[in-house]
Amino acid sequence: MSSGDPIPFGRPMLDRAAFGRVADVLESGILVHGQVTPAFEAAFAERAGAAEAVAVSSCTAGLHLTLFVKGIGSGDRVAVPAMTHVATAHSVELQGAAPVFVDVDPATGNMDPEALAAVEGPLAAIMPVHYLGLPCDMARIRAIAAEKDAFVLEDCALALDATYDGAKAGTLGLAGSFSFYPVKHMTSIEGGMVTTNDGELAAQLRKRRAFGYNRMLGERARPGIYDVDALGFNYRMSEVEAAVGLTQLDRMDAFQAARAANARELHAGLSALDGLTVFPLEHGGARSSHYCLNAVLPRDGSVVRDRVVDGLKARGIGSSIHYPGPVPLFTYYSAKYGYRPGMFPVAEWLADQTISLPVGPHLGEDGAGRIADAFAEAYREGQKA
Ligand SMILES: *Cc1c(COP(=O)(O)O)cnc(C)c1O
C-alpha cells in the first residue's frame, strides 16, 4: 500500500500462491474429504503447539461442536464474557444451555476473574474470550473452573499466536476455537480450527463434524461403507478452504511481525493523548496476538465517538467497534433473560466508547504513523465544546 491510499480496518492478504493452490484443488476434482485438509490441520497444530487440530467450517461451528461433543445441554450454565462476539453466547444457546454473562476487566476487556468468582451456583463450562487477542487471566480462570468442576473452552477467534506464560492460546484449557474469517489474522475464506491436547475429544470432534459417521472396520471396511452410531453436523472444511489456509500459514511469521511492529508504533503514538485508554499489548503473563489496537474514549463522554470515527474516515482511515453492544443487552438476550442496562458497566462503557484501529500487515511502511497522526487530530475534533 502506498502513502496516501485509504487504509481499511482489515483486508484479506491473498497472494499468487493461494490462487495456484486453489486452482490445483479445483483441477483435482477432490473438493472435500481429500488430503489438503489433514495437511492444514497438521501444520496448524504445530503452529499452535497443540497435539490435535480439527478443521471446521467456522470458529462458531467449532465452539458449538465442542459444546455438543462435551454434552452441554438443557439445564447447563456456561460462563461467557459480556463483551464478545455474539457467536460465543450463541454457541451455548444453540445447545439449549444458558449463558451466564460476566462483566469484563476495564484494563483489558477480558472476562473479569472477580466477577467470574462471584457467579453463584454451578457452571458446566467457562468460555474465556481472549479479547482482541490478549489472553485472559487463565491462572485465575482455571482455578475457578477446577473449583466448579467446569471445563474451559477458549474462544481464540482473535488469538492466533497469543501466549500466556509462554503457552499458546488454544492450549490453555480443554480446547480452543480459531476463526479464519477474511479479516482475521489469517483466512481460509470461511473456516475455523479447534485445537486440543485431548485425543479422545479430537476423535469425537472429527466424527461429529461429519454426521457422526463411524467407519466400518473388519471385512466390511471399504470406501462408502459406514455405520452411523451418533448424531453429528456438517461442519466440515472444504479442500479449497484448507488450501488457502495452508498458504496463509506459510506467511504467518511475516504477518505477525508486521502486526507487532504496527501495534507498538500505534500504541506509543496514542499513549500521549490525554484521557484516552489504550489497551495494553502485554498484561501479566499474557502477550497479545495484536488483532487491532483498541482505544477507549473517556467515560465522562467528553469526546464524541461518532465525530472521531468520522474524522478518521475523512482522513482515509478505517476503524471498527468491538463490540456495538454487550451481548446480554442485545435484544435476543435481554428479552429472554431480562438483562438490563447498568448490569454490565464495564462492557457498556466499551460498547459505547471503544474504537478499534487497524494494525494488520496491509498497513505497509508508514501506515501506523499515518493512523496515529490522523487519530490525534480526530480525537481533538471529537472533544465536546
Ligand atoms: C469472529 C469471531 C467469532 C466468529 O468467528 P467465525 O469464524 O466467523 O464463526 C467468534 N468469536 C470472536 C471473538 C470473534 O472475533
Coordinates of N, CA, C and O in Angstrom, one line a residue, residues 113-278:
P113 N -11.9 -12.0 36.4 CA -12.0 -13.2 37.3 C -12.7 -12.9 38.6 O -13.3 -13.9 39.1
E114 N -12.7 -11.7 39.1 CA -13.5 -11.4 40.3 C -15.0 -11.6 40.1 O -15.7 -12.2 40.9
A115 N -15.5 -11.1 38.9 CA -16.9 -11.2 38.5 C -17.2 -12.7 38.3 O -18.3 -13.2 38.7
L116 N -16.3 -13.4 37.7 CA -16.5 -14.9 37.5 C -16.6 -15.6 38.8 O -17.5 -16.5 39.0
A117 N -15.7 -15.3 39.7 CA -15.7 -15.9 41.0 C -17.0 -15.7 41.8 O -17.4 -16.5 42.6
A118 N -17.6 -14.5 41.5 CA -18.8 -14.1 42.2 C -20.1 -14.8 41.7 O -21.2 -14.7 42.3
V119 N -19.9 -15.5 40.5 CA -21.1 -16.2 40.0 C -21.5 -17.3 40.9 O -20.7 -18.1 41.4
E120 N -22.8 -17.3 41.3 CA -23.3 -18.3 42.3 C -23.9 -19.5 41.5 O -24.3 -19.3 40.4
G121 N -23.8 -20.6 42.1 CA -24.4 -21.8 41.5 C -23.4 -22.5 40.6 O -22.3 -22.0 40.4
P122 N -23.8 -23.7 40.1 CA -22.9 -24.5 39.3 C -22.6 -23.9 37.9 O -23.4 -23.1 37.3
L123 N -21.5 -24.2 37.3 CA -21.1 -23.9 35.9 C -20.6 -25.2 35.3 O -19.8 -25.9 35.9
A124 N -21.1 -25.5 34.1 CA -20.7 -26.7 33.4 C -19.4 -26.4 32.6 O -18.6 -27.2 32.4
A125 N -19.3 -25.1 32.2 CA -18.1 -24.7 31.3 C -17.9 -23.2 31.5 O -18.8 -22.5 31.9
I126 N -16.6 -22.8 31.2 CA -16.3 -21.4 31.2 C -15.6 -21.1 29.8 O -14.8 -21.9 29.4
M127 N -16.1 -20.1 29.2 CA -15.6 -19.7 27.8 C -14.9 -18.4 27.9 O -15.5 -17.4 27.6
P128 N -13.6 -18.4 28.2 CA -12.9 -17.1 28.1 C -12.7 -16.7 26.7 O -12.4 -17.6 25.8
V129 N -12.8 -15.5 26.4 CA -12.6 -14.9 25.1 C -11.4 -14.0 25.2 O -11.4 -13.1 26.0
H130 N -10.3 -14.3 24.5 CA -9.1 -13.5 24.5 C -9.4 -12.3 23.7 O -9.2 -12.2 22.5
Y131 N -9.8 -11.2 24.4 CA -10.4 -10.0 23.8 C -9.4 -9.3 22.9 O -8.3 -8.8 23.3
L132 N -9.7 -9.3 21.6 CA -8.9 -8.7 20.6 C -7.5 -9.2 20.6 O -6.5 -8.6 20.1
G133 N -7.3 -10.4 21.1 CA -6.0 -11.1 21.0 C -5.2 -11.2 22.3 O -4.1 -11.8 22.3
L134 N -5.6 -10.5 23.3 CA -4.8 -10.6 24.6 C -5.4 -11.7 25.5 O -6.6 -11.6 25.9
P135 N -4.6 -12.7 25.8 CA -5.1 -13.8 26.6 C -5.7 -13.3 28.0 O -5.2 -12.4 28.6
C136 N -6.7 -14.0 28.4 CA -7.3 -13.8 29.7 C -6.4 -14.2 30.9 O -5.4 -14.8 30.6
D137 N -6.8 -13.8 32.1 CA -6.1 -14.3 33.3 C -6.4 -15.8 33.5 O -7.2 -16.1 34.3
M138 N -5.6 -16.6 32.8 CA -6.0 -18.0 32.8 C -5.7 -18.7 34.1 O -6.4 -19.7 34.4
A139 N -4.7 -18.3 34.8 CA -4.4 -18.9 36.1 C -5.7 -18.9 37.0 O -6.1 -19.9 37.6
R140 N -6.3 -17.7 37.1 CA -7.5 -17.5 37.9 C -8.6 -18.3 37.3 O -9.4 -18.9 38.0
I141 N -8.8 -18.1 36.0 CA -10.0 -18.8 35.4 C -9.9 -20.3 35.6 O -10.9 -21.0 35.9
R142 N -8.7 -20.9 35.4 CA -8.5 -22.3 35.5 C -8.8 -22.7 37.0 O -9.4 -23.8 37.2
A143 N -8.4 -21.9 37.9 CA -8.6 -22.3 39.3 C -10.1 -22.3 39.6 O -10.6 -23.2 40.3
I144 N -10.8 -21.3 39.1 CA -12.3 -21.2 39.3 C -12.9 -22.4 38.6 O -13.9 -23.0 39.2
A145 N -12.5 -22.7 37.4 CA -13.0 -23.8 36.7 C -12.9 -25.1 37.5 O -13.8 -26.0 37.6
A146 N -11.7 -25.3 38.1 CA -11.4 -26.5 38.9 C -12.4 -26.6 40.1 O -12.9 -27.7 40.4
E147 N -12.5 -25.4 40.7 CA -13.5 -25.4 41.9 C -14.9 -25.8 41.5 O -15.6 -26.5 42.2
K148 N -15.3 -25.3 40.3 CA -16.7 -25.5 39.9 C -16.8 -26.9 39.1 O -17.9 -27.2 38.6
D149 N -15.7 -27.6 38.9 CA -15.7 -28.8 38.1 C -16.2 -28.5 36.7 O -17.0 -29.2 36.1
A150 N -15.8 -27.3 36.1 CA -16.2 -26.9 34.8 C -15.0 -27.1 33.8 O -13.9 -27.0 34.3
F151 N -15.3 -27.3 32.6 CA -14.2 -27.3 31.6 C -14.0 -25.9 31.0 O -15.0 -25.1 31.0
V152 N -12.9 -25.7 30.4 CA -12.6 -24.4 29.8 C -12.5 -24.5 28.3 O -11.7 -25.3 27.8
L153 N -13.3 -23.7 27.6 CA -13.3 -23.7 26.1 C -12.9 -22.3 25.7 O -13.7 -21.3 26.0
E154 N -11.7 -22.1 25.1 CA -11.3 -20.8 24.8 C -11.8 -20.3 23.4 O -11.8 -21.1 22.5
D155 N -12.4 -19.1 23.4 CA -12.7 -18.5 22.1 C -11.4 -17.8 21.6 O -11.1 -16.7 22.1
C156 N -10.7 -18.4 20.7 CA -9.4 -18.0 20.1 C -9.6 -17.3 18.8 O -8.6 -17.2 18.0
A157 N -10.8 -16.8 18.5 CA -11.0 -16.2 17.1 C -10.0 -15.2 16.8 O -9.6 -15.1 15.6
L158 N -9.5 -14.4 17.8 CA -8.6 -13.3 17.5 C -7.3 -13.5 18.2 O -6.5 -12.6 18.4
A159 N -7.0 -14.8 18.6 CA -5.8 -15.0 19.4 C -4.8 -15.9 18.8 O -4.0 -16.5 19.6
L160 N -4.7 -16.0 17.5 CA -3.7 -16.9 16.9 C -2.3 -16.4 17.3 O -2.0 -15.2 17.1
D161 N -1.5 -17.3 17.9 CA -0.1 -17.0 18.3 C 0.0 -16.2 19.6 O 1.1 -15.9 20.1
A162 N -1.1 -15.8 20.2 CA -1.1 -15.1 21.5 C -0.5 -16.1 22.5 O -0.7 -17.4 22.4
T163 N 0.2 -15.6 23.6 CA 0.7 -16.6 24.6 C 0.3 -16.1 26.0 O 0.1 -14.9 26.2
Y164 N 0.3 -17.1 26.9 CA 0.1 -16.9 28.3 C 1.1 -17.7 29.0 O 1.1 -18.9 28.9
D165 N 2.0 -17.1 29.8 CA 3.1 -17.8 30.5 C 3.8 -18.7 29.5 O 4.2 -19.8 29.8
G166 N 4.0 -18.2 28.3 CA 4.8 -18.9 27.3 C 4.0 -19.9 26.5 O 4.5 -20.4 25.5
A167 N 2.8 -20.3 26.9 CA 2.0 -21.3 26.2 C 1.0 -20.6 25.2 O 0.5 -19.5 25.5
K168 N 0.8 -21.2 24.1 CA -0.1 -20.6 23.1 C -1.6 -20.7 23.4 O -2.0 -21.7 24.0
A169 N -2.3 -19.6 23.1 CA -3.7 -19.7 23.1 C -4.2 -20.9 22.3 O -3.7 -21.2 21.3
G170 N -5.2 -21.5 22.8 CA -5.7 -22.7 22.2 C -5.2 -24.0 22.9 O -5.7 -25.1 22.7
T171 N -4.2 -23.8 23.8 CA -3.8 -24.9 24.7 C -3.9 -24.6 26.1 O -3.3 -25.2 27.0
L172 N -4.7 -23.5 26.4 CA -4.8 -23.0 27.8 C -6.0 -23.6 28.6 O -6.2 -23.3 29.7
G173 N -6.8 -24.4 27.9 CA -7.9 -25.0 28.5 C -8.1 -26.4 27.9 O -7.1 -26.9 27.4
L174 N -9.3 -26.9 27.9 CA -9.6 -28.2 27.3 C -9.4 -28.1 25.8 O -8.9 -29.0 25.1
A175 N -9.9 -27.0 25.2 CA -9.9 -26.8 23.7 C -10.0 -25.3 23.4 O -10.4 -24.5 24.3
G176 N -9.7 -24.9 22.2 CA -9.8 -23.6 21.7 C -10.3 -23.6 20.3 O -10.0 -24.5 19.5
S177 N -11.1 -22.5 19.9 CA -11.6 -22.5 18.6 C -11.1 -21.2 17.9 O -11.3 -20.1 18.4
F178 N -10.5 -21.3 16.7 CA -10.0 -20.2 16.0 C -10.9 -19.9 14.8 O -11.6 -20.7 14.3
S179 N -10.7 -18.6 14.3 CA -11.5 -18.2 13.1 C -10.6 -17.8 11.9 O -9.6 -17.2 12.1
F180 N -11.0 -18.2 10.7 CA -10.3 -17.8 9.5 C -11.2 -17.0 8.6 O -11.1 -17.0 7.4
Y181 N -12.1 -16.2 9.2 CA -12.9 -15.2 8.6 C -12.0 -14.2 7.8 O -10.9 -14.0 8.3
P182 N -12.4 -13.7 6.7 CA -11.4 -12.9 5.8 C -10.5 -11.9 6.5 O -9.4 -11.8 6.1
V183 N -11.0 -11.2 7.5 CA -10.1 -10.1 8.1 C -9.5 -10.5 9.4 O -9.0 -9.6 10.1
K184 N -9.5 -11.8 9.8 CA -8.8 -12.2 11.0 C -7.3 -12.4 10.7 O -6.9 -12.0 9.6
H185 N -6.6 -12.9 11.7 CA -5.1 -13.0 11.5 C -4.7 -13.7 10.2 O -3.7 -13.4 9.5
M186 N -5.5 -14.7 9.8 CA -5.3 -15.4 8.6 C -6.7 -15.9 8.1 O -7.6 -16.0 8.9
T187 N -6.8 -16.2 6.8 CA -8.1 -16.5 6.3 C -8.0 -17.9 5.6 O -7.0 -18.2 5.0
S188 N -9.2 -18.6 5.6 CA -9.4 -19.7 4.6 C -10.7 -19.4 3.8 O -11.4 -20.3 3.4
I189 N -11.0 -18.1 3.7 CA -12.3 -17.6 3.2 C -13.3 -17.6 4.4 O -13.4 -16.6 5.1
E190 N -14.0 -18.7 4.6 CA -14.6 -19.0 5.9 C -13.9 -20.2 6.4 O -13.2 -20.9 5.7
G191 N -14.0 -20.4 7.7 CA -13.3 -21.6 8.3 C -12.9 -21.4 9.7 O -12.9 -20.2 10.2
G192 N -12.6 -22.5 10.4 CA -12.2 -22.4 11.8 C -11.4 -23.7 12.1 O -11.3 -24.6 11.3
M193 N -10.8 -23.7 13.3 CA -10.0 -24.8 13.7 C -10.1 -24.9 15.2 O -10.0 -24.0 16.0
V194 N -10.4 -26.2 15.7 CA -10.4 -26.5 17.1 C -9.1 -27.2 17.5 O -8.7 -28.2 16.9
T195 N -8.4 -26.6 18.5 CA -7.2 -27.2 19.0 C -7.4 -27.9 20.3 O -8.2 -27.3 21.1
T196 N -6.8 -29.0 20.6 CA -6.9 -29.6 21.9 C -5.7 -30.6 22.1 O -5.1 -31.0 21.1
N197 N -5.4 -30.8 23.3 CA -4.4 -31.9 23.6 C -5.1 -33.2 24.0 O -4.4 -34.2 24.4
D198 N -6.4 -33.2 23.9 CA -7.2 -34.4 24.3 C -7.5 -35.2 23.0 O -8.4 -34.8 22.3
G199 N -6.8 -36.3 22.8 CA -7.0 -37.1 21.6 C -8.4 -37.7 21.5 O -8.9 -37.8 20.4
E200 N -9.0 -38.1 22.6 CA -10.4 -38.6 22.5 C -11.4 -37.6 22.1 O -12.3 -37.8 21.3
L201 N -11.2 -36.3 22.6 CA -12.1 -35.2 22.2 C -11.9 -35.0 20.7 O -12.9 -34.8 20.0
A202 N -10.6 -34.9 20.3 CA -10.4 -34.7 18.8 C -11.0 -35.7 18.0 O -11.6 -35.4 16.9
A203 N -11.0 -37.0 18.4 CA -11.6 -38.0 17.6 C -13.1 -37.8 17.5 O -13.8 -38.0 16.4
Q204 N -13.7 -37.4 18.6 CA -15.2 -37.2 18.6 C -15.5 -35.9 17.8 O -16.5 -35.9 17.0
L205 N -14.7 -34.9 17.8 CA -14.9 -33.7 17.0 C -14.9 -34.0 15.5 O -15.7 -33.6 14.8
R206 N -13.9 -34.9 15.2 CA -13.8 -35.3 13.7 C -15.0 -36.1 13.3 O -15.5 -35.9 12.2
K207 N -15.5 -37.0 14.1 CA -16.6 -37.8 13.8 C -17.9 -36.9 13.7 O -18.7 -37.0 12.8
R208 N -18.1 -36.1 14.7 CA -19.3 -35.3 14.8 C -19.4 -34.1 13.9 O -20.5 -33.5 13.7
R209 N -18.3 -33.7 13.3 CA -18.3 -32.6 12.4 C -18.9 -33.1 11.1 O -19.2 -32.4 10.1
A210 N -18.9 -34.4 10.9 CA -19.4 -35.1 9.7 C -20.4 -36.1 9.9 O -20.1 -37.3 9.8
F211 N -21.5 -35.7 10.4 CA -22.7 -36.5 10.5 C -22.7 -37.7 11.6 O -23.7 -38.4 11.8
G212 N -21.5 -37.8 12.2 CA -21.4 -39.0 13.2 C -21.1 -40.3 12.5 O -21.3 -41.3 13.0
Y213 N -20.5 -40.2 11.3 CA -20.1 -41.4 10.6 C -19.1 -42.2 11.4 O -18.2 -41.7 12.1
N214 N -19.3 -43.4 11.4 CA -18.4 -44.4 12.1 C -17.9 -45.3 11.0 O -18.6 -46.2 10.5
R215 N -16.6 -45.2 10.6 CA -16.1 -46.1 9.5 C -16.2 -47.5 10.0 O -15.8 -47.9 11.1
M216 N -16.6 -48.4 9.1 CA -16.7 -49.8 9.4 C -15.3 -50.4 9.4 O -14.5 -50.1 8.5
L217 N -15.1 -51.2 10.4 CA -13.8 -51.9 10.4 C -14.1 -53.4 10.0 O -15.2 -53.8 9.8
G218 N -13.0 -54.1 9.9 CA -13.1 -55.5 9.6 C -13.5 -55.8 8.1 O -13.1 -55.0 7.2
E219 N -14.2 -56.9 7.9 CA -14.4 -57.3 6.5 C -15.2 -56.3 5.7 O -15.2 -56.4 4.4
R220 N -16.0 -55.5 6.3 CA -16.8 -54.5 5.5 C -16.1 -53.2 5.3 O -16.7 -52.3 4.8
A221 N -14.8 -53.1 5.7 CA -14.1 -51.9 5.6 C -13.8 -51.6 4.1 O -12.9 -52.2 3.5
R222 N -14.6 -50.7 3.5 CA -14.3 -50.2 2.2 C -14.9 -48.9 2.0 O -15.8 -48.5 2.8
P223 N -14.4 -48.1 1.0 CA -15.0 -46.7 0.9 C -16.5 -46.7 0.7 O -17.0 -47.6 0.0
G224 N -17.1 -45.7 1.3 CA -18.6 -45.6 1.1 C -19.4 -46.5 2.1 O -20.6 -46.4 2.1
I225 N -18.7 -47.4 2.8 CA -19.5 -48.2 3.7 C -19.2 -47.7 5.1 O -18.1 -47.6 5.6
Y226 N -20.3 -47.3 5.7 CA -20.2 -46.8 7.1 C -21.4 -47.1 7.9 O -22.5 -47.4 7.4
D227 N -21.3 -47.0 9.2 CA -22.4 -47.0 10.1 C -22.5 -45.6 10.7 O -21.5 -44.9 10.7
V228 N -23.7 -45.3 11.2 CA -23.8 -44.1 12.0 C -24.4 -44.4 13.3 O -25.5 -45.0 13.5
D229 N -23.5 -44.2 14.4 CA -23.9 -44.5 15.7 C -24.1 -43.3 16.6 O -24.1 -43.4 17.8
A230 N -24.1 -42.1 16.0 CA -24.2 -40.9 16.8 C -24.7 -39.8 15.9 O -24.7 -39.9 14.7
L231 N -25.2 -38.7 16.6 CA -25.7 -37.6 15.9 C -24.5 -36.7 15.5 O -23.5 -36.7 16.3
G232 N -24.6 -36.0 14.4 CA -23.5 -35.0 14.1 C -24.0 -34.0 13.1 O -25.1 -34.0 12.6
F233 N -23.1 -33.0 12.8 CA -23.4 -31.9 11.9 C -22.7 -32.1 10.6 O -21.9 -33.0 10.4
N234 N -22.9 -31.2 9.7 CA -22.0 -31.0 8.6 C -21.2 -29.7 8.9 O -21.7 -28.6 8.4
Y235 N -20.2 -29.8 9.6 CA -19.3 -28.6 9.9 C -17.9 -28.8 9.3 O -16.9 -28.3 9.8
R236 N -17.8 -29.5 8.2 CA -16.5 -29.8 7.6 C -16.0 -28.5 6.9 O -16.7 -27.6 6.5
M237 N -14.7 -28.6 6.7 CA -14.0 -27.6 5.9 C -13.7 -28.2 4.5 O -13.4 -29.4 4.4
S238 N -13.9 -27.4 3.5 CA -13.6 -27.9 2.1 C -12.1 -27.9 1.8 O -11.3 -27.2 2.5
E239 N -11.7 -28.6 0.8 CA -10.3 -28.6 0.4 C -9.8 -27.3 -0.2 O -8.7 -27.0 0.0
V240 N -10.7 -26.6 -0.8 CA -10.4 -25.2 -1.3 C -10.0 -24.3 -0.1 O -9.0 -23.6 -0.2
E241 N -10.8 -24.3 0.9 CA -10.5 -23.5 2.1 C -9.2 -23.9 2.8 O -8.4 -23.1 3.1
A242 N -9.0 -25.2 2.9 CA -7.8 -25.7 3.5 C -6.6 -25.3 2.7 O -5.5 -24.9 3.3
A243 N -6.7 -25.3 1.4 CA -5.6 -24.9 0.5 C -5.2 -23.4 0.7 O -4.0 -23.1 0.8
V244 N -6.2 -22.6 0.8 CA -6.0 -21.2 1.1 C -5.3 -21.0 2.5 O -4.3 -20.3 2.7
G245 N -5.9 -21.8 3.5 CA -5.3 -21.7 4.8 C -3.8 -22.1 4.9 O -3.0 -21.4 5.6
L246 N -3.5 -23.1 4.1 CA -2.1 -23.5 4.1 C -1.1 -22.5 3.6 O -0.1 -22.2 4.2
T247 N -1.6 -21.8 2.6 CA -0.7 -20.7 2.0 C -0.6 -19.5 3.0 O 0.4 -18.8 3.1
Q248 N -1.7 -19.3 3.8 CA -1.6 -18.3 4.8 C -0.6 -18.6 5.9 O 0.1 -17.8 6.4
L249 N -0.6 -19.9 6.3 CA 0.3 -20.3 7.4 C 1.7 -20.1 7.0 O 2.5 -19.7 7.8
D250 N 2.0 -20.3 5.7 CA 3.4 -20.0 5.2 C 3.8 -18.6 5.4 O 5.0 -18.3 5.5
R251 N 2.8 -17.7 5.5 CA 3.2 -16.3 5.6 C 3.0 -15.7 7.0 O 3.1 -14.5 7.3
M252 N 2.6 -16.6 8.0 CA 2.2 -16.1 9.3 C 3.3 -15.4 10.0 O 3.1 -14.4 10.7
D253 N 4.5 -15.8 9.9 CA 5.6 -15.2 10.6 C 5.8 -13.7 10.2 O 5.9 -12.8 11.0
A254 N 5.7 -13.5 8.9 CA 5.8 -12.1 8.4 C 4.6 -11.3 8.8 O 4.7 -10.1 9.2
F255 N 3.4 -11.9 8.7 CA 2.2 -11.2 9.1 C 2.3 -10.7 10.6 O 2.0 -9.6 10.9
Q256 N 2.7 -11.7 11.4 CA 2.7 -11.4 12.8 C 3.8 -10.4 13.2 O 3.5 -9.5 14.1
A257 N 4.9 -10.4 12.5 CA 5.9 -9.4 12.8 C 5.4 -8.0 12.4 O 5.6 -7.0 13.1
A258 N 4.7 -7.9 11.3 CA 4.1 -6.6 10.9 C 3.1 -6.1 11.9 O 3.1 -5.0 12.3
R259 N 2.2 -7.1 12.3 CA 1.2 -6.7 13.3 C 1.9 -6.2 14.6 O 1.4 -5.1 15.2
A260 N 2.9 -6.9 15.1 CA 3.5 -6.5 16.3 C 4.2 -5.1 16.2 O 4.0 -4.2 17.1
A261 N 4.9 -4.9 15.1 CA 5.6 -3.6 14.9 C 4.5 -2.4 14.8 O 4.7 -1.4 15.4
N262 N 3.5 -2.7 14.0 CA 2.4 -1.7 13.8 C 1.8 -1.4 15.2 O 1.5 -0.2 15.5
A263 N 1.5 -2.4 16.0 CA 0.8 -2.2 17.2 C 1.7 -1.4 18.2 O 1.2 -0.5 18.9
R264 N 3.0 -1.7 18.2 CA 3.9 -1.0 19.1 C 3.9 0.5 18.7 O 3.9 1.4 19.6
E265 N 4.1 0.8 17.4 CA 4.2 2.2 17.0 C 2.9 2.9 17.3 O 2.9 4.1 17.8
L266 N 1.8 2.3 17.0 CA 0.5 3.0 17.2 C 0.2 3.2 18.7 O -0.3 4.2 19.2
H267 N 0.6 2.2 19.5 CA 0.4 2.3 21.0 C 1.2 3.4 21.5 O 0.7 4.2 22.3
A268 N 2.5 3.6 21.1 CA 3.3 4.7 21.5 C 2.7 6.0 21.1 O 2.7 7.0 21.9
G269 N 2.2 6.1 19.9 CA 1.6 7.3 19.4 C 0.4 7.7 20.1 O 0.2 8.9 20.5
L270 N -0.5 6.8 20.5 CA -1.8 7.1 21.1 C -1.6 7.3 22.6 O -2.5 8.0 23.2
S271 N -0.6 6.8 23.2 CA -0.5 6.8 24.7 C -0.3 8.2 25.2 O -0.6 8.5 26.3
A272 N 0.1 9.2 24.3 CA 0.3 10.5 24.7 C -1.0 11.3 24.8 O -1.0 12.4 25.3
L273 N -2.1 10.8 24.3 CA -3.3 11.5 24.3 C -4.0 11.5 25.6 O -4.3 10.5 26.2
D274 N -4.4 12.7 26.1 CA -5.0 12.9 27.4 C -6.4 12.2 27.5 O -7.2 12.5 26.6
G275 N -6.6 11.4 28.5 CA -7.9 10.9 28.8 C -8.2 9.6 28.0 O -9.3 9.0 28.3
L276 N -7.4 9.3 27.1 CA -7.6 8.1 26.2 C -7.1 6.8 26.9 O -6.0 6.8 27.4
T277 N -7.9 5.8 27.0 CA -7.4 4.5 27.5 C -6.9 3.6 26.3 O -7.7 3.4 25.4
V278 N -5.7 3.3 26.3 CA -5.1 2.5 25.2 C -4.9 1.1 25.8 O -4.1 0.9 26.7

